[in-house]
PDB file of C-alpha atoms in Angstrom:
ATOM      1  CA  MET V  15      68.552  70.475 120.988  1.00  0.00           C
ATOM      2  CA  ILE V  16      69.756  72.632 118.197  1.00  0.00           C
ATOM      3  CA  PHE V  17      68.691  76.429 118.404  1.00  0.00           C
ATOM      4  CA  VAL V  18      70.619  79.825 117.635  1.00  0.00           C
ATOM      5  CA  GLU V  19      69.289  82.528 119.185  1.00  0.00           C
ATOM      6  CA  ASN V  20      71.624  85.011 118.045  1.00  0.00           C
ATOM      7  CA  GLU V  21      75.782  86.115 118.090  1.00  0.00           C
ATOM      8  CA  PHE V  22      76.222  86.627 121.129  1.00  0.00           C
ATOM      9  CA  ALA V  23      73.977  84.122 123.385  1.00  0.00           C
ATOM     10  CA  PRO V  24      75.757  81.745 125.772  1.00  0.00           C
ATOM     11  CA  LEU V  25      77.689  79.273 123.692  1.00  0.00           C
ATOM     12  CA  LYS V  26      77.091  75.696 124.565  1.00  0.00           C
ATOM     13  CA  LYS V  27      77.755  73.015 121.364  1.00  0.00           C
ATOM     14  CA  VAL V  28      79.887  74.097 118.514  1.00  0.00           C
ATOM     15  CA  ILE V  29      81.523  72.651 115.464  1.00  0.00           C
ATOM     16  CA  LEU V  30      85.133  74.161 115.306  1.00  0.00           C
ATOM     17  CA  THR V  31      86.849  73.312 112.163  1.00  0.00           C
ATOM     18  CA  VAL V  32      90.045  71.145 111.062  1.00  0.00           C
ATOM     19  CA  SER V  33      93.207  72.173 109.184  1.00  0.00           C
ATOM     20  CA  GLU V  34      93.217  71.440 105.910  1.00  0.00           C
ATOM     21  CA  PHE V  35      93.856  73.090 102.314  1.00  0.00           C
ATOM     22  CA  GLY V  36      94.935  71.916  98.842  1.00  0.00           C
ATOM     23  CA  PHE V  37      96.132  74.939  96.380  1.00  0.00           C
ATOM     24  CA  PRO V  38      94.187  75.108  93.356  1.00  0.00           C
ATOM     25  CA  GLU V  39      96.283  74.465  89.883  1.00  0.00           C
ATOM     26  CA  MET V  40      95.054  78.571  89.023  1.00  0.00           C
ATOM     27  CA  MET V  41      94.113  81.029  91.050  1.00  0.00           C
ATOM     28  CA  LYS V  42      92.372  84.457  89.873  1.00  0.00           C
ATOM     29  CA  VAL V  43      94.307  87.370  91.605  1.00  0.00           C
ATOM     30  CA  GLU V  44      91.037  89.485  91.195  1.00  0.00           C
ATOM     31  CA  ASP V  45      89.081  86.416  93.155  1.00  0.00           C
ATOM     32  CA  LEU V  46      91.394  86.613  96.013  1.00  0.00           C
ATOM     33  CA  ARG V  47      90.899  90.514  96.470  1.00  0.00           C
ATOM     34  CA  PHE V  48      89.655  90.241  99.457  1.00  0.00           C
ATOM     35  CA  LEU V  49      92.941  88.187 101.198  1.00  0.00           C
ATOM     36  CA  SER V  50      95.877  90.743 103.092  1.00  0.00           C
ATOM     37  CA  SER V  51      98.891  90.883 101.901  1.00  0.00           C
ATOM     38  CA  THR V  52     100.617  88.364 103.915  1.00  0.00           C
ATOM     39  CA  ALA V  53      97.908  85.595 103.301  1.00  0.00           C
ATOM     40  CA  LEU V  54      99.104  82.107 102.229  1.00  0.00           C
ATOM     41  CA  GLU V  55      95.928  80.780 100.353  1.00  0.00           C
ATOM     42  CA  GLY V  56      97.004  82.621  96.996  1.00  0.00           C
ATOM     43  CA  ASP V  57     100.365  80.918  97.066  1.00  0.00           C
ATOM     44  CA  ASP V  58     101.323  80.039  92.967  1.00  0.00           C
ATOM     45  CA  ALA V  59     104.152  78.455  93.338  1.00  0.00           C
ATOM     46  CA  ASN V  60     102.881  75.820  95.466  1.00  0.00           C
ATOM     47  CA  ALA V  61      99.113  74.934  92.401  1.00  0.00           C
ATOM     48  CA  GLY V  62      98.282  71.930  92.923  1.00  0.00           C
ATOM     49  CA  LYS V  63      99.713  70.637  96.209  1.00  0.00           C
ATOM     50  CA  ASP V  64      98.815  70.101 100.025  1.00  0.00           C
ATOM     51  CA  PHE V  65      99.345  73.123 102.277  1.00  0.00           C
ATOM     52  CA  GLY V  66     100.573  70.317 104.910  1.00  0.00           C
ATOM     53  CA  GLU V  67     103.305  68.680 102.703  1.00  0.00           C
ATOM     54  CA  VAL V  68     104.854  72.076 101.169  1.00  0.00           C
ATOM     55  CA  TYR V  69     104.591  73.459 105.182  1.00  0.00           C
ATOM     56  CA  PRO V  70     104.887  70.861 107.628  1.00  0.00           C
ATOM     57  CA  GLU V  71     105.864  73.251 110.208  1.00  0.00           C
ATOM     58  CA  LEU V  72     103.513  75.628 109.631  1.00  0.00           C
ATOM     59  CA  GLN V  73     100.819  73.188 109.387  1.00  0.00           C
ATOM     60  CA  LYS V  74     101.494  71.872 112.988  1.00  0.00           C
ATOM     61  CA  ALA V  75     101.508  75.088 114.025  1.00  0.00           C
ATOM     62  CA  TRP V  76      98.054  75.790 112.210  1.00  0.00           C
ATOM     63  CA  GLU V  77      96.494  72.902 113.962  1.00  0.00           C
ATOM     64  CA  GLN V  78      97.975  74.220 117.337  1.00  0.00           C
ATOM     65  CA  GLU V  79      96.056  77.198 117.397  1.00  0.00           C
ATOM     66  CA  ARG V  80      92.571  75.721 116.611  1.00  0.00           C
ATOM     67  CA  HIS V  81      93.501  72.846 119.668  1.00  0.00           C
ATOM     68  CA  ASN V  82      94.374  75.813 121.758  1.00  0.00           C
ATOM     69  CA  PHE V  83      90.795  77.535 120.477  1.00  0.00           C
ATOM     70  CA  ALA V  84      89.065  74.277 121.638  1.00  0.00           C
ATOM     71  CA  LEU V  85      90.720  73.989 125.161  1.00  0.00           C
ATOM     72  CA  LEU V  86      89.489  77.701 125.639  1.00  0.00           C
ATOM     73  CA  LEU V  87      86.297  77.219 124.457  1.00  0.00           C
ATOM     74  CA  GLU V  88      85.866  73.828 126.520  1.00  0.00           C
ATOM     75  CA  LYS V  89      87.192  76.043 129.652  1.00  0.00           C
ATOM     76  CA  TYR V  90      84.068  77.939 129.700  1.00  0.00           C
ATOM     77  CA  GLY V  91      82.067  74.845 129.355  1.00  0.00           C
ATOM     78  CA  VAL V  92      81.207  74.655 125.257  1.00  0.00           C
ATOM     79  CA  GLU V  93      81.095  71.500 124.208  1.00  0.00           C
ATOM     80  CA  VAL V  94      83.446  71.101 121.075  1.00  0.00           C
ATOM     81  CA  LEU V  95      82.932  68.616 118.064  1.00  0.00           C
ATOM     82  CA  ARG V  96      85.125  68.399 115.186  1.00  0.00           C
ATOM     83  CA  PRO V  97      84.574  67.192 111.756  1.00  0.00           C
ATOM     84  CA  ARG V  98      86.298  64.326 109.934  1.00  0.00           C
ATOM     85  CA  ASN V  99      89.615  65.262 107.511  1.00  0.00           C
ATOM     86  CA  LEU V 100      88.743  64.651 103.664  1.00  0.00           C
ATOM     87  CA  THR V 101      89.162  61.447 102.592  1.00  0.00           C
ATOM     88  CA  THR V 102      91.705  61.077  99.097  1.00  0.00           C
ATOM     89  CA  LEU V 103      88.800  60.315  96.893  1.00  0.00           C
ATOM     90  CA  GLU V 104      87.356  63.714  98.356  1.00  0.00           C
ATOM     91  CA  LYS V 105      90.744  65.480  97.986  1.00  0.00           C
ATOM     92  CA  VAL V 106      90.996  63.799  94.558  1.00  0.00           C
ATOM     93  CA  SER V 107      87.657  64.426  93.316  1.00  0.00           C
ATOM     94  CA  GLY V 108      88.328  68.566  93.461  1.00  0.00           C
ATOM     95  CA  GLY V 109      90.504  68.239  90.594  1.00  0.00           C
ATOM     96  CA  GLU V 110      92.130  71.512  89.105  1.00  0.00           C
ATOM     97  CA  HIS V 111      89.987  73.500  91.763  1.00  0.00           C
ATOM     98  CA  GLY V 112      92.056  71.806  95.058  1.00  0.00           C
ATOM     99  CA  TYR V 113      90.247  71.451  98.255  1.00  0.00           C
ATOM    100  CA  SER V 114      90.025  72.581 101.226  1.00  0.00           C
ATOM    101  CA  ASN V 115      88.346  71.786 104.820  1.00  0.00           C
ATOM    102  CA  PHE V 116      89.353  75.177 106.905  1.00  0.00           C
ATOM    103  CA  PHE V 117      86.849  77.053 107.929  1.00  0.00           C
ATOM    104  CA  VAL V 118      83.077  75.673 109.177  1.00  0.00           C
ATOM    105  CA  ARG V 119      81.144  78.323 109.071  1.00  0.00           C
ATOM    106  CA  ASP V 120      80.760  78.845 105.712  1.00  0.00           C
ATOM    107  CA  PRO V 121      79.232  75.183 104.076  1.00  0.00           C
ATOM    108  CA  PHE V 122      76.385  75.825 106.103  1.00  0.00           C
ATOM    109  CA  PHE V 123      74.840  77.349 109.187  1.00  0.00           C
ATOM    110  CA  THR V 124      72.142  77.488 112.113  1.00  0.00           C
ATOM    111  CA  ILE V 125      69.293  80.432 112.468  1.00  0.00           C
ATOM    112  CA  GLY V 126      67.237  79.458 115.176  1.00  0.00           C
ATOM    113  CA  ASN V 127      66.367  75.397 115.279  1.00  0.00           C
ATOM    114  CA  ALA V 128      66.803  75.308 111.621  1.00  0.00           C
ATOM    115  CA  VAL V 129      70.185  74.029 109.935  1.00  0.00           C
ATOM    116  CA  ILE V 130      70.644  74.711 106.594  1.00  0.00           C
ATOM    117  CA  GLU V 131      73.516  73.847 104.259  1.00  0.00           C
ATOM    118  CA  GLY V 132      74.795  76.722 101.895  1.00  0.00           C
ATOM    119  CA  SER V 133      75.945  76.878  98.336  1.00  0.00           C
ATOM    120  CA  ILE V 134      79.798  78.080  98.053  1.00  0.00           C
ATOM    121  CA  ARG V 135      80.618  80.217  95.054  1.00  0.00           C
ATOM    122  CA  PHE V 136      84.903  79.247  95.295  1.00  0.00           C
ATOM    123  CA  MET V 137      84.876  75.833  93.757  1.00  0.00           C
ATOM    124  CA  GLN V 138      87.984  74.406  96.005  1.00  0.00           C
ATOM    125  CA  ARG V 139      85.372  74.734  98.760  1.00  0.00           C
ATOM    126  CA  ARG V 140      82.043  73.804  97.310  1.00  0.00           C
ATOM    127  CA  ASN V 141      82.560  70.275  98.854  1.00  0.00           C
ATOM    128  CA  GLU V 142      83.692  71.407 102.421  1.00  0.00           C
ATOM    129  CA  ILE V 143      80.614  70.200 103.843  1.00  0.00           C
ATOM    130  CA  TRP V 144      81.102  66.495 103.559  1.00  0.00           C
ATOM    131  CA  PRO V 145      83.316  65.737 106.464  1.00  0.00           C
ATOM    132  CA  ILE V 146      81.028  67.713 108.109  1.00  0.00           C
ATOM    133  CA  ARG V 147      77.848  65.384 107.664  1.00  0.00           C
ATOM    134  CA  ASP V 148      78.948  62.580 109.492  1.00  0.00           C
ATOM    135  CA  LEU V 149      78.541  65.544 112.242  1.00  0.00           C
ATOM    136  CA  LEU V 150      75.303  66.660 111.147  1.00  0.00           C
ATOM    137  CA  GLU V 151      73.653  63.073 110.772  1.00  0.00           C
ATOM    138  CA  ARG V 152      74.445  62.647 114.415  1.00  0.00           C
ATOM    139  CA  GLU V 153      73.057  65.702 115.542  1.00  0.00           C
ATOM    140  CA  VAL V 154      70.765  66.609 113.156  1.00  0.00           C
ATOM    141  CA  TYR V 155      68.757  63.402 113.220  1.00  0.00           C
ATOM    142  CA  GLN V 156      68.074  62.958 116.566  1.00  0.00           C
ATOM    143  CA  SER V 157      66.785  66.641 117.493  1.00  0.00           C
ATOM    144  CA  ASP V 158      63.874  68.336 116.833  1.00  0.00           C
ATOM    145  CA  CYS V 159      64.963  70.802 113.870  1.00  0.00           C
ATOM    146  CA  LEU V 160      64.645  71.746 110.609  1.00  0.00           C
ATOM    147  CA  TYR V 161      67.315  70.396 108.047  1.00  0.00           C
ATOM    148  CA  VAL V 162      67.516  71.474 104.708  1.00  0.00           C
ATOM    149  CA  ALA V 163      69.805  72.721 101.575  1.00  0.00           C
ATOM    150  CA  ALA V 164      70.198  75.323  99.119  1.00  0.00           C
ATOM    151  CA  PRO V 165      70.026  74.728  95.817  1.00  0.00           C
ATOM    152  CA  ARG V 166      72.886  73.841  93.869  1.00  0.00           C
ATOM    153  CA  PRO V 167      74.458  77.022  92.147  1.00  0.00           C
ATOM    154  CA  ALA V 168      73.758  76.707  88.246  1.00  0.00           C
ATOM    155  CA  MET V 169      77.047  76.034  86.048  1.00  0.00           C
ATOM    156  CA  ALA V 170      78.924  79.581  85.170  1.00  0.00           C
ATOM    157  CA  GLU V 171      80.039  80.559  81.918  1.00  0.00           C
ATOM    158  CA  GLN V 172      81.615  84.430  82.953  1.00  0.00           C
ATOM    159  CA  GLU V 173      84.308  83.657  84.734  1.00  0.00           C
ATOM    160  CA  GLU V 174      84.130  86.830  86.826  1.00  0.00           C
ATOM    161  CA  LEU V 175      82.480  85.759  90.262  1.00  0.00           C
ATOM    162  CA  ALA V 176      80.391  88.477  90.682  1.00  0.00           C
ATOM    163  CA  LEU V 177      78.446  87.449  87.529  1.00  0.00           C
ATOM    164  CA  TRP V 178      77.637  83.772  88.620  1.00  0.00           C
ATOM    165  CA  HIS V 179      74.121  83.243  88.338  1.00  0.00           C
ATOM    166  CA  GLY V 180      74.316  81.139  91.741  1.00  0.00           C
ATOM    167  CA  PRO V 181      72.006  80.880  93.871  1.00  0.00           C
ATOM    168  CA  PHE V 182      75.019  81.326  96.626  1.00  0.00           C
ATOM    169  CA  LEU V 183      74.539  81.354 100.125  1.00  0.00           C
ATOM    170  CA  GLU V 184      77.432  81.267 102.706  1.00  0.00           C
ATOM    171  CA  GLY V 185      77.216  81.086 106.468  1.00  0.00           C
ATOM    172  CA  GLY V 186      79.930  83.959 107.123  1.00  0.00           C
ATOM    173  CA  ASP V 187      77.551  86.328 105.698  1.00  0.00           C
ATOM    174  CA  ILE V 188      75.042  84.937 108.231  1.00  0.00           C
ATOM    175  CA  LEU V 189      74.533  87.089 111.183  1.00  0.00           C
ATOM    176  CA  VAL V 190      71.613  86.084 113.100  1.00  0.00           C
ATOM    177  CA  TYR V 191      69.816  88.702 115.781  1.00  0.00           C
ATOM    178  CA  GLY V 192      66.692  87.239 117.244  1.00  0.00           C
ATOM    179  CA  LYS V 193      64.085  86.820 114.354  1.00  0.00           C
ATOM    180  CA  HIS V 194      65.854  89.444 111.894  1.00  0.00           C
ATOM    181  CA  ILE V 195      68.730  87.927 109.800  1.00  0.00           C
ATOM    182  CA  PHE V 196      71.471  89.742 107.936  1.00  0.00           C
ATOM    183  CA  VAL V 197      73.217  88.553 104.639  1.00  0.00           C
ATOM    184  CA  GLY V 198      75.962  90.196 103.335  1.00  0.00           C
ATOM    185  CA  ASN V 199      76.535  90.668  99.660  1.00  0.00           C
ATOM    186  CA  SER V 200      80.103  91.623  98.085  1.00  0.00           C
ATOM    187  CA  GLY V 201      80.081  89.834  94.775  1.00  0.00           C
ATOM    188  CA  LEU V 202      82.583  87.396  96.409  1.00  0.00           C
ATOM    189  CA  SER V 203      80.472  85.086  98.271  1.00  0.00           C
ATOM    190  CA  SER V 204      76.220  84.893  98.772  1.00  0.00           C
ATOM    191  CA  ASN V 205      74.217  87.250  96.281  1.00  0.00           C
ATOM    192  CA  SER V 206      70.973  88.482  95.748  1.00  0.00           C
ATOM    193  CA  LEU V 207      69.411  85.372  94.619  1.00  0.00           C
ATOM    194  CA  GLY V 208      70.654  83.101  97.593  1.00  0.00           C
ATOM    195  CA  ILE V 209      69.396  85.766  99.879  1.00  0.00           C
ATOM    196  CA  LYS V 210      65.783  85.945  98.531  1.00  0.00           C
ATOM    197  CA  TRP V 211      65.878  81.912  98.662  1.00  0.00           C
ATOM    198  CA  LEU V 212      66.441  82.391 102.350  1.00  0.00           C
ATOM    199  CA  SER V 213      63.978  84.792 103.066  1.00  0.00           C
ATOM    200  CA  LYS V 214      61.724  82.199 100.942  1.00  0.00           C
ATOM    201  CA  LEU V 215      62.190  79.834 103.465  1.00  0.00           C
ATOM    202  CA  LEU V 216      62.555  81.396 106.625  1.00  0.00           C
ATOM    203  CA  GLN V 217      59.779  84.104 106.196  1.00  0.00           C
ATOM    204  CA  PRO V 218      56.994  81.432 107.266  1.00  0.00           C
ATOM    205  CA  TYR V 219      58.658  81.337 110.340  1.00  0.00           C
ATOM    206  CA  GLY V 220      58.057  84.951 111.396  1.00  0.00           C
ATOM    207  CA  TYR V 221      62.037  85.204 110.074  1.00  0.00           C
ATOM    208  CA  GLN V 222      62.820  89.026 108.226  1.00  0.00           C
ATOM    209  CA  VAL V 223      66.080  88.736 106.329  1.00  0.00           C
ATOM    210  CA  GLU V 224      67.953  91.578 105.228  1.00  0.00           C
ATOM    211  CA  GLU V 225      70.526  92.074 102.573  1.00  0.00           C
ATOM    212  CA  VAL V 226      73.782  93.851 103.133  1.00  0.00           C
ATOM    213  CA  LYS V 227      75.641  95.271 100.501  1.00  0.00           C
ATOM    214  CA  LEU V 228      79.603  95.140 101.253  1.00  0.00           C
ATOM    215  CA  HIS V 229      82.622  96.806 100.248  1.00  0.00           C
ATOM    216  CA  PRO V 230      83.969  94.456  96.722  1.00  0.00           C
ATOM    217  CA  ASN V 231      86.963  93.397  99.213  1.00  0.00           C
ATOM    218  CA  ILE V 232      84.822  92.432 102.155  1.00  0.00           C
ATOM    219  CA  LEU V 233      84.641  88.072 101.797  1.00  0.00           C
ATOM    220  CA  HIS V 234      81.596  88.039 104.422  1.00  0.00           C
ATOM    221  CA  LEU V 235      79.930  89.970 106.243  1.00  0.00           C
ATOM    222  CA  ASP V 236      81.444  89.241 109.462  1.00  0.00           C
ATOM    223  CA  CYS V 237      84.564  90.320 108.116  1.00  0.00           C
ATOM    224  CA  ALA V 238      82.619  93.879 108.482  1.00  0.00           C
ATOM    225  CA  LEU V 239      80.743  93.371 111.036  1.00  0.00           C
ATOM    226  CA  GLY V 240      80.514  91.840 115.122  1.00  0.00           C
ATOM    227  CA  LEU V 241      77.797  91.934 117.228  1.00  0.00           C
ATOM    228  CA  ILE V 242      79.303  91.630 120.719  1.00  0.00           C
ATOM    229  CA  ARG V 243      76.214  91.798 122.933  1.00  0.00           C
ATOM    230  CA  GLU V 244      73.330  93.782 123.097  1.00  0.00           C
ATOM    231  CA  GLY V 245      73.675  97.239 122.264  1.00  0.00           C
ATOM    232  CA  LEU V 246      77.616  97.098 121.406  1.00  0.00           C
ATOM    233  CA  MET V 247      79.344  95.838 118.026  1.00  0.00           C
ATOM    234  CA  ILE V 248      82.480  96.067 116.173  1.00  0.00           C
ATOM    235  CA  VAL V 249      82.266  97.858 112.450  1.00  0.00           C
ATOM    236  CA  CYS V 250      84.116  98.793 109.308  1.00  0.00           C
ATOM    237  CA  GLU V 251      81.936 101.575 108.232  1.00  0.00           C
ATOM    238  CA  GLU V 252      84.184 101.955 105.417  1.00  0.00           C
ATOM    239  CA  ALA V 253      82.984  98.003 104.230  1.00  0.00           C
ATOM    240  CA  LEU V 254      79.210  99.077 104.726  1.00  0.00           C
ATOM    241  CA  PRO V 255      78.403 101.353 101.419  1.00  0.00           C
ATOM    242  CA  TYR V 256      74.887 101.899 102.603  1.00  0.00           C
ATOM    243  CA  GLY V 257      75.642 102.425 105.814  1.00  0.00           C
ATOM    244  CA  ILE V 258      75.227 100.373 109.278  1.00  0.00           C
ATOM    245  CA  PRO V 259      72.032  98.483 108.983  1.00  0.00           C
ATOM    246  CA  GLN V 260      69.168 100.888 110.402  1.00  0.00           C
ATOM    247  CA  LYS V 261      67.982  98.253 113.300  1.00  0.00           C
ATOM    248  CA  LEU V 262      71.927  98.353 114.756  1.00  0.00           C
ATOM    249  CA  LYS V 263      72.179 101.811 114.332  1.00  0.00           C
ATOM    250  CA  THR V 264      72.046 102.876 117.462  1.00  0.00           C
ATOM    251  CA  TRP V 265      74.193 100.648 119.419  1.00  0.00           C
ATOM    252  CA  ASP V 266      77.815 101.266 120.215  1.00  0.00           C
ATOM    253  CA  LYS V 267      80.483 100.833 118.252  1.00  0.00           C
ATOM    254  CA  ILE V 268      83.915 100.210 117.900  1.00  0.00           C
ATOM    255  CA  VAL V 269      85.086 101.066 114.705  1.00  0.00           C
ATOM    256  CA  VAL V 270      88.274  99.664 112.535  1.00  0.00           C
ATOM    257  CA  ASN V 271      88.955 100.392 108.859  1.00  0.00           C
ATOM    258  CA  LEU V 272      89.591  98.646 105.922  1.00  0.00           C
ATOM    259  CA  LYS V 273      92.656  97.206 106.260  1.00  0.00           C
ATOM    260  CA  GLU V 274      91.808  96.303 109.523  1.00  0.00           C
ATOM    261  CA  ALA V 275      88.929  94.301 108.705  1.00  0.00           C
ATOM    262  CA  SER V 276      91.049  92.714 106.047  1.00  0.00           C
ATOM    263  CA  LEU V 277      93.057  91.141 108.772  1.00  0.00           C
ATOM    264  CA  LEU V 278      89.721  89.812 110.036  1.00  0.00           C
ATOM    265  CA  ALA V 279      89.411  92.423 112.975  1.00  0.00           C
ATOM    266  CA  THR V 280      85.787  91.687 113.584  1.00  0.00           C
ATOM    267  CA  ASN V 281      85.430  88.650 112.998  1.00  0.00           C
ATOM    268  CA  GLY V 282      86.339  87.309 116.890  1.00  0.00           C
ATOM    269  CA  LEU V 283      83.838  85.061 118.362  1.00  0.00           C
ATOM    270  CA  PRO V 284      81.720  86.135 121.277  1.00  0.00           C
ATOM    271  CA  ILE V 285      81.317  82.882 124.227  1.00  0.00           C
ATOM    272  CA  ASN V 286      78.339  84.740 125.557  1.00  0.00           C
ATOM    273  CA  PRO V 287      77.594  88.775 126.533  1.00  0.00           C
ATOM    274  CA  THR V 288      80.935  88.594 128.698  1.00  0.00           C
ATOM    275  CA  VAL V 289      83.098  87.017 127.471  1.00  0.00           C
ATOM    276  CA  TYR V 290      85.015  87.492 123.522  1.00  0.00           C
ATOM    277  CA  VAL V 291      87.948  85.946 121.801  1.00  0.00           C
ATOM    278  CA  THR V 292      90.612  87.750 119.693  1.00  0.00           C
ATOM    279  CA  ASP V 293      93.750  87.314 118.231  1.00  0.00           C
ATOM    280  CA  PRO V 294      96.378  89.173 120.571  1.00  0.00           C
ATOM    281  CA  VAL V 295      97.392  91.462 117.507  1.00  0.00           C
ATOM    282  CA  PHE V 296      93.787  92.717 118.276  1.00  0.00           C
ATOM    283  CA  GLY V 297      94.809  93.646 121.950  1.00  0.00           C
ATOM    284  CA  TYR V 298      93.934  97.241 121.010  1.00  0.00           C
ATOM    285  CA  ILE V 299      90.390  96.440 120.421  1.00  0.00           C
ATOM    286  CA  GLY V 300      90.377  94.126 123.282  1.00  0.00           C
ATOM    287  CA  ASP V 301      91.252  97.277 125.616  1.00  0.00           C
ATOM    288  CA  LYS V 302      88.266  98.865 124.319  1.00  0.00           C
ATOM    289  CA  LEU V 303      85.907  96.124 124.700  1.00  0.00           C
ATOM    290  CA  SER V 304      87.356  95.915 128.122  1.00  0.00           C
ATOM    291  CA  ALA V 305      86.379  99.439 129.296  1.00  0.00           C
ATOM    292  CA  CYS V 306      82.911  98.214 128.094  1.00  0.00           C
ATOM    293  CA  GLY V 307      82.741  95.102 130.741  1.00  0.00           C
ATOM    294  CA  VAL V 308      83.720  92.367 128.481  1.00  0.00           C
ATOM    295  CA  HIS V 309      86.413  90.124 129.551  1.00  0.00           C
ATOM    296  CA  VAL V 310      88.526  89.602 126.434  1.00  0.00           C
ATOM    297  CA  GLU V 311      90.307  86.157 126.178  1.00  0.00           C
ATOM    298  CA  TYR V 312      93.266  86.287 123.747  1.00  0.00           C
ATOM    299  CA  VAL V 313      94.205  82.883 121.174  1.00  0.00           C
ATOM    300  CA  ASP V 314      97.456  83.776 118.418  1.00  0.00           C
ATOM    301  CA  PHE V 315      95.545  82.604 114.981  1.00  0.00           C
ATOM    302  CA  GLN V 316      98.141  84.311 112.863  1.00  0.00           C
ATOM    303  CA  ILE V 317      98.005  80.944 110.226  1.00  0.00           C
ATOM    304  CA  SER V 318      94.240  80.783 110.123  1.00  0.00           C
ATOM    305  CA  ARG V 319      94.255  84.291 109.357  1.00  0.00           C
ATOM    306  CA  SER V 320      96.471  84.130 106.628  1.00  0.00           C
ATOM    307  CA  PHE V 321      93.540  82.117 104.808  1.00  0.00           C
ATOM    308  CA  GLY V 322      90.893  84.550 105.253  1.00  0.00           C
ATOM    309  CA  GLY V 323      89.308  83.545 108.584  1.00  0.00           C
ATOM    310  CA  SER V 324      89.227  83.936 112.002  1.00  0.00           C
ATOM    311  CA  PHE V 325      87.522  82.802 115.239  1.00  0.00           C
ATOM    312  CA  ARG V 326      83.800  83.043 113.584  1.00  0.00           C
ATOM    313  CA  CYS V 327      84.708  81.700 110.480  1.00  0.00           C
ATOM    314  CA  SER V 328      86.139  78.532 112.197  1.00  0.00           C
ATOM    315  CA  THR V 329      83.205  77.600 113.725  1.00  0.00           C
ATOM    316  CA  GLN V 330      79.395  77.525 113.527  1.00  0.00           C
ATOM    317  CA  PRO V 331      77.107  77.033 116.824  1.00  0.00           C
ATOM    318  CA  LEU V 332      74.555  73.982 116.936  1.00  0.00           C
ATOM    319  CA  LEU V 333      73.482  75.627 120.603  1.00  0.00           C
ATOM    320  CA  ARG V 334      73.721  79.244 120.929  1.00  0.00           C
ATOM    321  CA  SER V 335      70.848  79.923 123.841  1.00  0.00           C
ATOM    322  CA  PHE V 336      70.127  82.133 126.560  1.00  0.00           C
ATOM    323  CA  GLN V 337      67.871  79.270 127.795  1.00  0.00           C
TER     324      GLN V 337
END
């Protein structure tokens, strides 16, 4: 069965990413504005090289972070699936753009019983769906669900990412709340054309899709907003220029600032409405969640976060339901 009810229903089956990254030969500084000052993804000195070859000890530690996370998920009865690694041919095909296989949230996403391959804006991530497809073929074709892909993005003549036509649609921008779908748009990832396409797809099934404008330095909506359980959220209000979406305005909120958001303070993962996973660096947020009756589990994710993503970015649910 494939079905995602919302962001906090009990997680039962999930794809957890692996840890592969090849540095692009050239990366524009403005394209990396969402990364913290300690980020590794924008390491110009290692342009064109494999992260694991340049930093073998960090690579081992990075893989261990994801392994520790998998063990925690399994402790709560979650079935954890892992993508395969990229082949040599797949790595080479990225050319000067490099390659990535490090955040499974974005190349595809699940809404209800619909599995949707997205459309990635960054060139080095456009082939990230390939190592996931083996799992999708195994899980999707045997399930009673919709399987569809967003249109391939148009070629771009402009250098500035925000001016590219798209359509772009990335899973990190998608927050599922029953039949209401929030989709972020900062100019770095999903765009209005991608959101319009998603609305066109889902409207016949009774879904309402709402575009949420984001601060230009925020990569995805889940870097600004996290739904913990019904009526409780972690939010960076500075990252939402038009404010919290109307449907969530009455919710209790734990507020973080823009600097904390850039460090992925909102990007933890609810295992169910009473259990939440975050990095120990956000222990002060965990204390506030505990005061709200949420049990908080901690996994060190420092290296993963240095690439611009955390627990939610590292996962994509296939089954998250109260049933």
